[in-house]
Amino acid sequence: MKLVSLTLSLLLLAACQPGNTPRPVPSVLQIGGDLNCASGDHGYEDAQAGWGFCYPGTWKYNERAQSSTNPPGLDLTFDITDVPCTSPVPGVGTPSARPVCSPNAGLFAFMIISTYQRGSSPDLTSWILANLVPHPLPTASPTPPRSPSPSPTPPTFVPIQWGNATEAGRFADGRRIALTQGHVVILDLRSGVGQLDLEALMSTRLGTWKFTA
């Protein structure tokens, strides 16, 4: 009887020791799970860059990251392909269903999302003047005085609404630029002739963007 009691006591003591009970593994939230995407769309979020957006659920993409130095920031490139046709699984005793194809099946394009530090710029125009306008380099030796050359003209933009950005605009070349709490984000959509029309697909989803930094 004493042996049984001692054995039970040892088992209870071992069960109370730290590290013996396996801890539950926390579940990983779906990327973009907190975005309000329309039915059929998927969400993408990048916590480091501080933004997220919705995109068509038929897309597959490969993502590449590269740091930039002038201005300093992060460039994310998405190689996008609209998925080919899919064949639904037929029910028992029913003939094979016809493949379901997206209108853009097999088409591809790519987009570049660049994220830079806002710094002390109070607005987009100030940031553009400081970072996107070339400045003349100082000369090492004195040169004869010349008439001052005209200052470089900063790229102009048309104001737009882009998610919850503090300020946003669109350049003449189609790129979009957004000012957030701590960043400046530039969206560059690139599609070849006859390929995936990113402009049509992403311009209607600008309202889904969520800037968090």
Short mmCIF file of C-alpha atoms in Angstrom, two decimals:
data_model
loop_
_atom_site.label_atom_id
_atom_site.label_comp_id
_atom_site.label_asym_id
_atom_site.label_seq_id
_atom_site.Cartn_x
_atom_site.Cartn_y
_atom_site.Cartn_z
CA MET A 1 0.00 0.00 0.00
CA LYS A 2 2.85 2.37 0.87
CA LEU A 3 4.55 1.49 -2.45
CA VAL A 4 1.40 2.36 -4.43
CA SER A 5 0.99 5.67 -2.59
CA LEU A 6 4.64 6.56 -3.23
CA THR A 7 4.30 5.75 -6.92
CA LEU A 8 1.20 7.93 -7.25
CA SER A 9 2.94 10.79 -5.46
CA LEU A 10 5.90 10.61 -7.83
CA LEU A 11 3.61 10.61 -10.87
CA LEU A 12 1.73 13.67 -9.61
CA LEU A 13 4.99 15.47 -8.87
CA ALA A 14 6.33 14.76 -12.37
CA ALA A 15 3.15 16.03 -13.97
CA CYS A 16 3.56 19.37 -12.15
CA GLN A 17 7.13 19.95 -13.33
CA PRO A 18 7.54 22.69 -16.00
CA GLY A 19 8.30 21.48 -19.51
CA ASN A 20 6.61 18.12 -19.21
CA THR A 21 3.22 19.29 -20.48
CA PRO A 22 3.22 20.10 -24.21
CA ARG A 23 2.20 23.71 -24.92
CA PRO A 24 -0.44 24.42 -27.59
CA VAL A 25 0.98 25.70 -30.88
CA PRO A 26 -0.48 29.12 -31.72
CA SER A 27 -2.40 29.20 -34.95
CA VAL A 28 -1.02 31.36 -37.79
CA LEU A 29 -3.46 33.98 -39.03
CA GLN A 30 -4.19 33.95 -42.74
CA ILE A 31 -2.20 36.60 -44.61
CA GLY A 32 -4.53 39.53 -45.07
CA GLY A 33 -7.19 37.94 -42.89
CA ASP A 34 -8.18 41.25 -41.33
CA LEU A 35 -8.81 42.98 -44.68
CA ASN A 36 -12.38 43.38 -45.85
CA CYS A 37 -11.99 41.70 -49.22
CA ALA A 38 -14.87 41.03 -51.59
CA SER A 39 -16.04 37.49 -52.17
CA GLY A 40 -13.53 35.65 -54.33
CA ASP A 41 -10.66 38.02 -53.47
CA HIS A 42 -7.69 37.23 -51.29
CA GLY A 43 -5.77 39.53 -48.95
CA TYR A 44 -2.06 40.23 -48.73
CA GLU A 45 -0.32 42.06 -45.88
CA ASP A 46 3.29 42.95 -45.19
CA ALA A 47 3.82 43.95 -41.57
CA GLN A 48 7.34 45.25 -42.18
CA ALA A 49 6.28 47.52 -45.05
CA GLY A 50 3.12 48.53 -43.21
CA TRP A 51 0.42 47.93 -45.82
CA GLY A 52 -2.04 45.35 -47.14
CA PHE A 53 -4.50 45.04 -50.01
CA CYS A 54 -6.98 42.72 -51.72
CA TYR A 55 -6.35 41.01 -55.06
CA PRO A 56 -8.25 38.58 -57.32
CA GLY A 57 -8.36 35.09 -55.87
CA THR A 58 -7.42 33.54 -59.22
CA TRP A 59 -3.90 35.00 -59.06
CA LYS A 60 -0.73 33.16 -58.19
CA TYR A 61 2.42 35.16 -57.60
CA ASN A 62 6.11 34.92 -56.82
CA GLU A 63 7.43 37.66 -54.56
CA ARG A 64 10.94 39.06 -54.64
CA ALA A 65 12.37 41.63 -52.22
CA GLN A 66 15.25 44.01 -52.86
CA SER A 67 16.52 46.95 -50.85
CA SER A 68 16.99 50.31 -52.55
CA THR A 69 19.51 52.99 -51.65
CA ASN A 70 18.39 56.15 -53.42
CA PRO A 71 16.06 56.84 -51.79
CA PRO A 72 16.53 54.17 -49.11
CA GLY A 73 13.70 51.70 -48.90
CA LEU A 74 12.35 48.30 -49.88
CA ASP A 75 11.15 47.17 -53.31
CA LEU A 76 8.76 44.20 -53.48
CA THR A 77 8.20 42.73 -56.94
CA PHE A 78 5.24 40.44 -57.62
CA ASP A 79 5.37 38.20 -60.71
CA ILE A 80 1.65 37.52 -61.22
CA THR A 81 -0.04 34.82 -63.28
CA ASP A 82 -3.74 34.24 -63.52
CA VAL A 83 -4.25 30.56 -62.75
CA PRO A 84 -5.22 28.23 -65.60
CA CYS A 85 -8.54 26.43 -65.83
CA THR A 86 -9.56 24.17 -62.97
CA SER A 87 -11.65 21.01 -63.19
CA PRO A 88 -14.23 20.55 -60.42
CA VAL A 89 -14.30 17.14 -58.77
CA PRO A 90 -17.33 15.25 -60.15
CA GLY A 91 -19.81 13.67 -57.82
CA VAL A 92 -20.27 9.92 -57.50
CA GLY A 93 -21.98 8.54 -60.57
CA THR A 94 -21.89 11.85 -62.47
CA PRO A 95 -19.85 12.64 -65.58
CA SER A 96 -16.75 14.79 -65.32
CA ALA A 97 -17.57 18.47 -65.06
CA ARG A 98 -16.30 20.89 -67.68
CA PRO A 99 -13.22 22.93 -66.67
CA VAL A 100 -13.89 26.35 -65.18
CA CYS A 101 -11.69 29.08 -66.65
CA SER A 102 -11.11 32.66 -65.62
CA PRO A 103 -11.31 35.15 -68.52
CA ASN A 104 -7.63 35.98 -67.91
CA ALA A 105 -6.42 32.40 -67.42
CA GLY A 106 -2.73 32.07 -68.25
CA LEU A 107 -2.06 35.81 -68.61
CA PHE A 108 0.73 37.39 -66.59
CA ALA A 109 2.14 40.74 -65.48
CA PHE A 110 4.14 42.14 -62.59
CA MET A 111 3.94 44.99 -60.15
CA ILE A 112 6.49 46.74 -57.97
CA ILE A 113 5.54 48.18 -54.58
CA SER A 114 8.26 50.42 -53.18
CA THR A 115 8.21 51.53 -49.55
CA TYR A 116 10.40 54.41 -48.39
CA GLN A 117 10.87 56.29 -45.14
CA ARG A 118 8.80 59.46 -44.96
CA GLY A 119 11.33 61.27 -42.81
CA SER A 120 10.40 64.84 -41.89
CA SER A 121 8.49 65.59 -45.11
CA PRO A 122 5.13 67.20 -44.25
CA ASP A 123 3.52 66.28 -47.58
CA LEU A 124 4.08 64.43 -50.85
CA THR A 125 5.42 67.44 -52.75
CA SER A 126 8.12 68.01 -50.13
CA TRP A 127 9.13 64.34 -50.19
CA ILE A 128 9.26 64.27 -54.00
CA LEU A 129 11.45 67.38 -54.08
CA ALA A 130 13.83 65.84 -51.53
CA ASN A 131 14.00 62.33 -52.99
CA LEU A 132 12.91 62.13 -56.64
CA VAL A 133 14.35 65.35 -58.07
CA PRO A 134 18.05 65.14 -59.08
CA HIS A 135 20.30 67.65 -57.34
CA PRO A 136 23.54 69.00 -58.89
CA LEU A 137 26.74 67.60 -57.42
CA PRO A 138 29.22 70.07 -55.90
CA THR A 139 32.35 70.72 -58.00
CA ALA A 140 35.81 70.12 -56.55
CA SER A 141 37.54 73.04 -58.32
CA PRO A 142 36.36 76.61 -58.82
CA THR A 143 34.73 77.30 -62.16
CA PRO A 144 33.98 80.56 -63.92
CA PRO A 145 30.68 82.02 -62.80
CA ARG A 146 27.78 80.98 -64.96
CA SER A 147 24.18 81.93 -65.09
CA PRO A 148 22.24 79.62 -62.77
CA SER A 149 20.56 76.72 -64.51
CA PRO A 150 16.84 76.31 -63.97
CA SER A 151 15.86 74.08 -61.09
CA PRO A 152 14.71 70.56 -62.04
CA THR A 153 10.95 70.30 -62.30
CA PRO A 154 9.51 67.77 -59.85
CA PRO A 155 7.12 65.19 -61.28
CA THR A 156 3.56 66.37 -60.83
CA PHE A 157 0.68 64.19 -59.71
CA VAL A 158 -3.09 64.24 -59.73
CA PRO A 159 -4.60 63.80 -56.24
CA ILE A 160 -6.45 60.51 -55.75
CA GLN A 161 -8.01 58.47 -52.97
CA TRP A 162 -5.93 55.44 -51.99
CA GLY A 163 -7.17 53.46 -49.01
CA ASN A 164 -6.51 55.25 -45.74
CA ALA A 165 -3.40 57.10 -46.97
CA THR A 166 -2.85 60.59 -45.58
CA GLU A 167 -2.27 61.89 -49.12
CA ALA A 168 -2.07 60.13 -52.49
CA GLY A 169 -1.62 60.93 -56.15
CA ARG A 170 -1.03 59.52 -59.60
CA PHE A 171 1.92 60.47 -61.80
CA ALA A 172 1.60 61.03 -65.54
CA ASP A 173 3.29 57.65 -66.19
CA GLY A 174 0.59 55.82 -64.22
CA ARG A 175 2.52 55.18 -61.01
CA ARG A 176 0.69 55.91 -57.79
CA ILE A 177 2.25 57.43 -54.69
CA ALA A 178 0.88 57.48 -51.15
CA LEU A 179 1.94 59.29 -47.98
CA THR A 180 1.30 57.37 -44.76
CA GLN A 181 2.11 57.95 -41.11
CA GLY A 182 5.76 56.98 -41.50
CA HIS A 183 6.25 55.86 -45.10
CA VAL A 184 5.89 56.81 -48.74
CA VAL A 185 4.60 53.99 -50.97
CA ILE A 186 4.85 53.89 -54.77
CA LEU A 187 2.81 51.38 -56.79
CA ASP A 188 4.09 50.56 -60.30
CA LEU A 189 1.85 48.30 -62.42
CA ARG A 190 3.45 46.76 -65.51
CA SER A 191 1.60 44.73 -68.13
CA GLY A 192 2.55 43.75 -71.66
CA VAL A 193 0.29 44.11 -74.65
CA GLY A 194 -2.38 41.42 -74.55
CA GLN A 195 -1.37 40.33 -71.06
CA LEU A 196 -3.00 40.67 -67.65
CA ASP A 197 -4.50 44.16 -67.30
CA LEU A 198 -3.27 45.11 -63.85
CA GLU A 199 -4.50 48.68 -64.19
CA ALA A 200 -8.11 47.60 -64.61
CA LEU A 201 -7.88 45.01 -61.85
CA MET A 202 -5.98 46.99 -59.22
CA SER A 203 -7.43 50.46 -59.75
CA THR A 204 -10.83 49.18 -58.61
CA ARG A 205 -9.22 47.76 -55.46
CA LEU A 206 -7.36 50.86 -54.27
CA GLY A 207 -10.04 51.33 -51.62
CA THR A 208 -9.11 47.98 -50.03
CA TRP A 209 -5.59 49.14 -49.15
CA LYS A 210 -4.81 49.45 -45.47
CA PHE A 211 -1.72 51.40 -44.39
CA THR A 212 -0.65 50.64 -40.83
CA ALA A 213 2.66 52.50 -40.54
#
